[in-house]
Coordinates of C-alpha atoms in Angstrom, one line a residue:
Chain A
E1 CA -0.1 -0.1 0.0
V2 CA 1.3 3.5 -1.0
Q3 CA 1.2 5.7 2.0
L4 CA 2.7 8.7 3.9
V5 CA 2.8 8.3 7.8
Q6 CA 3.5 11.4 9.8
S7 CA 4.7 11.9 13.4
G8 CA 2.4 12.5 16.2
G9 CA 0.9 15.6 17.5
E10 CA 3.2 18.1 19.2
V11 CA 2.5 20.7 22.0
K12 CA 5.3 23.3 22.2
K13 CA 6.0 26.7 23.8
P14 CA 6.7 29.9 21.9
G15 CA 10.5 30.1 21.0
E16 CA 11.1 26.4 21.0
S17 CA 12.3 24.4 18.0
L18 CA 10.5 21.6 16.3
K19 CA 10.8 18.9 13.4
I20 CA 8.1 16.8 12.2
S21 CA 8.3 13.8 9.9
C22 CA 6.7 12.1 7.0
K23 CA 7.6 8.5 6.1
G24 CA 6.9 7.1 2.6
S25 CA 6.2 3.4 1.9
G26 CA 4.9 1.3 -0.7
Y27 CA 6.5 3.2 -3.8
S28 CA 9.9 4.5 -4.8
F29 CA 10.4 7.4 -2.4
T30 CA 13.0 9.2 -4.5
S31 CA 10.8 9.3 -7.5
Y32 CA 8.2 11.8 -6.2
W33 CA 8.6 15.2 -4.8
I34 CA 7.0 15.6 -1.3
A35 CA 5.1 18.8 -0.4
W36 CA 3.9 20.2 3.0
V37 CA 0.6 22.0 3.3
R38 CA -0.5 24.0 6.4
Q39 CA -4.1 24.2 7.6
M40 CA -4.8 26.6 10.3
P41 CA -7.9 25.9 12.7
G42 CA -11.0 26.4 10.7
K43 CA -9.2 27.6 7.6
G44 CA -8.2 26.5 4.2
L45 CA -5.0 24.7 2.6
E46 CA -2.0 26.6 2.2
W47 CA 1.0 25.4 0.1
M48 CA 4.2 25.6 2.0
G49 CA 6.8 24.3 -0.2
I50 CA 8.1 21.0 -1.9
I51 CA 11.3 18.9 -2.1
D52 CA 12.7 16.4 -4.4
P53 CA 13.9 13.5 -2.3
N54 CA 16.3 12.5 -5.1
D55 CA 18.5 15.6 -4.7
S56 CA 16.9 17.8 -2.0
D57 CA 16.0 20.5 -4.4
T58 CA 13.6 22.6 -2.3
R59 CA 11.1 25.4 -3.3
Y60 CA 9.3 27.5 -0.7
S61 CA 6.3 29.5 -1.0
P62 CA 7.3 33.0 -0.4
S63 CA 4.8 33.3 2.5
F64 CA 7.0 30.4 4.3
Q65 CA 10.4 31.2 3.0
G66 CA 12.7 31.8 6.0
H67 CA 10.2 30.5 8.4
V68 CA 10.5 26.8 8.1
T69 CA 13.0 24.4 6.7
I70 CA 12.0 21.3 4.6
S71 CA 14.5 18.5 4.4
V72 CA 14.6 14.9 3.6
D73 CA 16.6 11.6 4.5
R74 CA 16.7 9.4 1.6
S75 CA 18.2 6.4 3.6
I76 CA 14.8 6.2 5.7
N77 CA 12.4 7.4 3.1
T78 CA 11.5 10.4 5.3
A79 CA 10.7 14.1 4.7
Y80 CA 10.8 16.7 7.5
L81 CA 9.4 20.2 8.3
Q82 CA 11.5 22.2 10.9
W83 CA 11.1 25.4 12.8
N84 CA 13.9 26.9 14.8
T85 CA 11.7 29.4 16.7
L86 CA 8.1 28.5 17.1
K87 CA 5.3 31.2 17.4
A88 CA 1.8 30.9 18.7
S89 CA 0.7 31.5 15.1
D90 CA 2.4 28.4 13.8
S91 CA -0.4 26.3 15.5
A92 CA -1.9 24.3 12.7
M93 CA -2.5 21.0 11.2
Y94 CA 0.4 20.2 8.7
F95 CA 0.0 17.7 5.9
C96 CA 2.7 16.1 3.7
A97 CA 1.6 15.0 0.4
R98 CA 3.1 13.3 -2.7
R99 CA 3.3 14.9 -6.0
G100 CA 2.0 12.5 -8.5
E101 CA 1.6 13.0 -12.2
G102 CA -0.9 12.0 -14.9
L103 CA -0.6 11.9 -18.7
V104 CA -3.6 13.3 -20.6
S105 CA -3.1 13.4 -24.3
T106 CA 0.7 14.5 -24.6
T107 CA 0.8 16.6 -21.5
Y108 CA 1.9 15.8 -17.9
Y109 CA -0.3 17.2 -15.2
Y110 CA 0.6 17.4 -11.5
F111 CA -1.2 16.9 -8.5
T112 CA -0.9 15.6 -4.8
D113 CA -2.3 12.1 -4.9
V114 CA -1.1 10.5 -1.6
W115 CA -1.4 12.6 1.6
G116 CA -0.2 11.9 5.1
Q117 CA -2.8 11.7 8.0
G118 CA -1.6 15.1 9.3
T119 CA 0.4 16.3 12.3
T120 CA -1.3 18.8 14.8
V121 CA 1.2 21.5 16.2
T122 CA 0.1 23.5 19.2
V123 CA 2.2 26.3 20.4
S124 CA 1.1 27.9 23.6
S125 CA 2.8 29.4 26.7
Chain B
D1 CA 2.0 33.1 -7.0
I2 CA -1.4 32.7 -8.7
P3 CA -4.6 33.6 -6.6
M4 CA -7.3 31.1 -6.7
T5 CA -10.9 32.3 -5.9
Q6 CA -13.8 29.9 -5.3
S7 CA -17.4 30.7 -5.1
P8 CA -19.6 30.3 -3.2
S9 CA -17.6 30.1 0.2
S10 CA -20.5 27.8 1.6
L11 CA -23.4 26.1 0.1
S12 CA -26.4 24.4 1.4
A13 CA -28.0 21.5 -0.4
S14 CA -30.0 18.3 -0.1
V15 CA -29.3 14.6 -1.1
G16 CA -30.1 14.1 -4.6
D17 CA -29.5 17.8 -5.7
R18 CA -27.1 18.8 -8.4
V19 CA -24.5 21.5 -7.1
T20 CA -21.8 23.4 -9.0
I21 CA -18.7 25.0 -7.3
T22 CA -16.7 27.6 -9.2
C23 CA -13.1 28.4 -9.3
R24 CA -11.4 31.5 -10.9
A25 CA -7.6 31.6 -11.4
G26 CA -5.9 35.0 -11.3
Q27 CA -4.2 34.4 -14.7
D28 CA -4.6 31.8 -17.6
I29 CA -3.6 28.4 -16.1
R30 CA -4.9 26.4 -19.3
T31 CA -6.4 23.2 -17.7
Y32 CA -3.8 22.9 -14.9
L33 CA -6.5 22.6 -12.3
N34 CA -7.2 20.1 -9.6
W35 CA -10.1 19.5 -7.3
Y36 CA -9.8 18.0 -3.9
Q37 CA -12.5 16.9 -1.2
Q38 CA -11.8 17.3 2.5
K39 CA -13.8 16.0 5.4
P40 CA -13.4 17.3 9.0
G41 CA -10.2 15.8 10.5
R42 CA -9.2 14.2 7.3
A43 CA -6.5 14.7 4.8
P44 CA -7.8 16.1 1.3
K45 CA -8.5 13.7 -1.4
L46 CA -7.8 14.3 -5.1
L47 CA -11.0 14.0 -7.0
I48 CA -10.1 15.6 -10.4
Y49 CA -6.9 16.6 -12.2
A50 CA -6.3 18.5 -15.6
A51 CA -9.5 20.2 -15.1
S52 CA -11.7 17.3 -16.1
T53 CA -9.9 14.0 -15.6
L54 CA -11.4 11.9 -12.8
Q55 CA -9.1 10.4 -10.4
S56 CA -9.1 6.5 -10.2
G57 CA -11.8 5.4 -7.9
V58 CA -13.8 8.7 -7.8
P59 CA -17.6 8.2 -8.5
S60 CA -18.6 9.6 -11.9
R61 CA -21.2 12.0 -10.4
F62 CA -18.0 14.2 -10.0
T63 CA -17.2 16.1 -13.0
G64 CA -15.0 19.1 -13.8
S65 CA -14.8 21.5 -16.7
G66 CA -13.3 24.7 -17.8
S67 CA -10.0 26.2 -19.1
G68 CA -7.9 29.3 -18.9
T69 CA -9.2 31.2 -15.8
D70 CA -12.7 29.8 -15.1
F71 CA -13.5 26.3 -13.8
T72 CA -16.4 24.3 -12.3
L73 CA -16.9 21.2 -10.2
T74 CA -20.1 19.7 -10.5
I75 CA -21.7 16.9 -8.5
S76 CA -24.7 15.5 -10.5
S77 CA -26.6 13.9 -7.5
L78 CA -25.6 14.5 -3.9
Q79 CA -25.0 11.6 -1.7
P80 CA -24.7 11.9 1.9
E81 CA -21.0 11.2 1.8
D82 CA -20.5 14.3 -0.5
F83 CA -21.0 16.8 2.3
A84 CA -17.4 18.1 2.9
T85 CA -15.3 21.0 1.9
Y86 CA -13.9 21.3 -1.7
Y87 CA -10.8 23.0 -2.8
C88 CA -9.4 23.8 -6.3
Q89 CA -5.7 24.1 -6.8
Q90 CA -3.6 25.3 -9.6
S91 CA -0.4 23.3 -10.9
Y92 CA 0.4 25.7 -13.7
F93 CA 3.0 27.6 -11.6
T94 CA 6.0 25.3 -11.3
L95 CA 6.3 23.6 -8.0
M96 CA 4.0 26.3 -6.4
Y97 CA 0.5 24.9 -6.4
T98 CA -1.9 27.2 -4.7
F99 CA -5.2 26.5 -3.5
G100 CA -8.6 28.1 -3.4
Q101 CA -10.0 29.2 -0.2
G102 CA -12.5 26.2 -0.1
T103 CA -16.2 25.6 -0.5
K104 CA -18.1 24.2 2.4
L105 CA -21.0 22.0 1.2
E106 CA -23.6 21.6 4.0
I107 CA -26.7 19.7 4.2
K108 CA -30.0 21.7 4.0

């Protein structure tokens, strides 16, 4: 079964650091980019960034550049999302997702077809 | 990035109704448009990609259409399990796939 399994929920204090994980299985992990998506309580989905597990090429959304770090450890099929200094406004659900592709006529289209179950991050003093 | 605007933000309907959700892109994205369904506390589920291609396993009552800047998701006959929030997403901008703000479909 193709799946992404994320690490458990976290409760942290402002100013602390955090690294959450997303482990892929059932497919060739290095063949698909992994994205991270934020969902604040009661709000919509926000694209944070994406990493190529093959060479760690990473692209960040301007809204998240400099605030988080996305990384990967190919040896254990795991992607990470990291904060050095958490703020209360980082409280949210975070999803990882695999970028899949589909061929329609002669064009490749991209989407996120496999998602992790989500990791809840709560930052509160 | 490319702003994506959905309408309406919320919608009330009954089982058996036909409903349509609209998504407008801030620039021409050809047919690089995906639709997702999300239920409370769950991860989003891919329904449609390339504006109109149904993802494997998704019921045929879901259809997508459009190109350029205007897109629609139609559910032909609402089932109880379809009450959820729906998001569009553009995949035209390389590796920066922004979402619409979502449309919450509720039971009337």
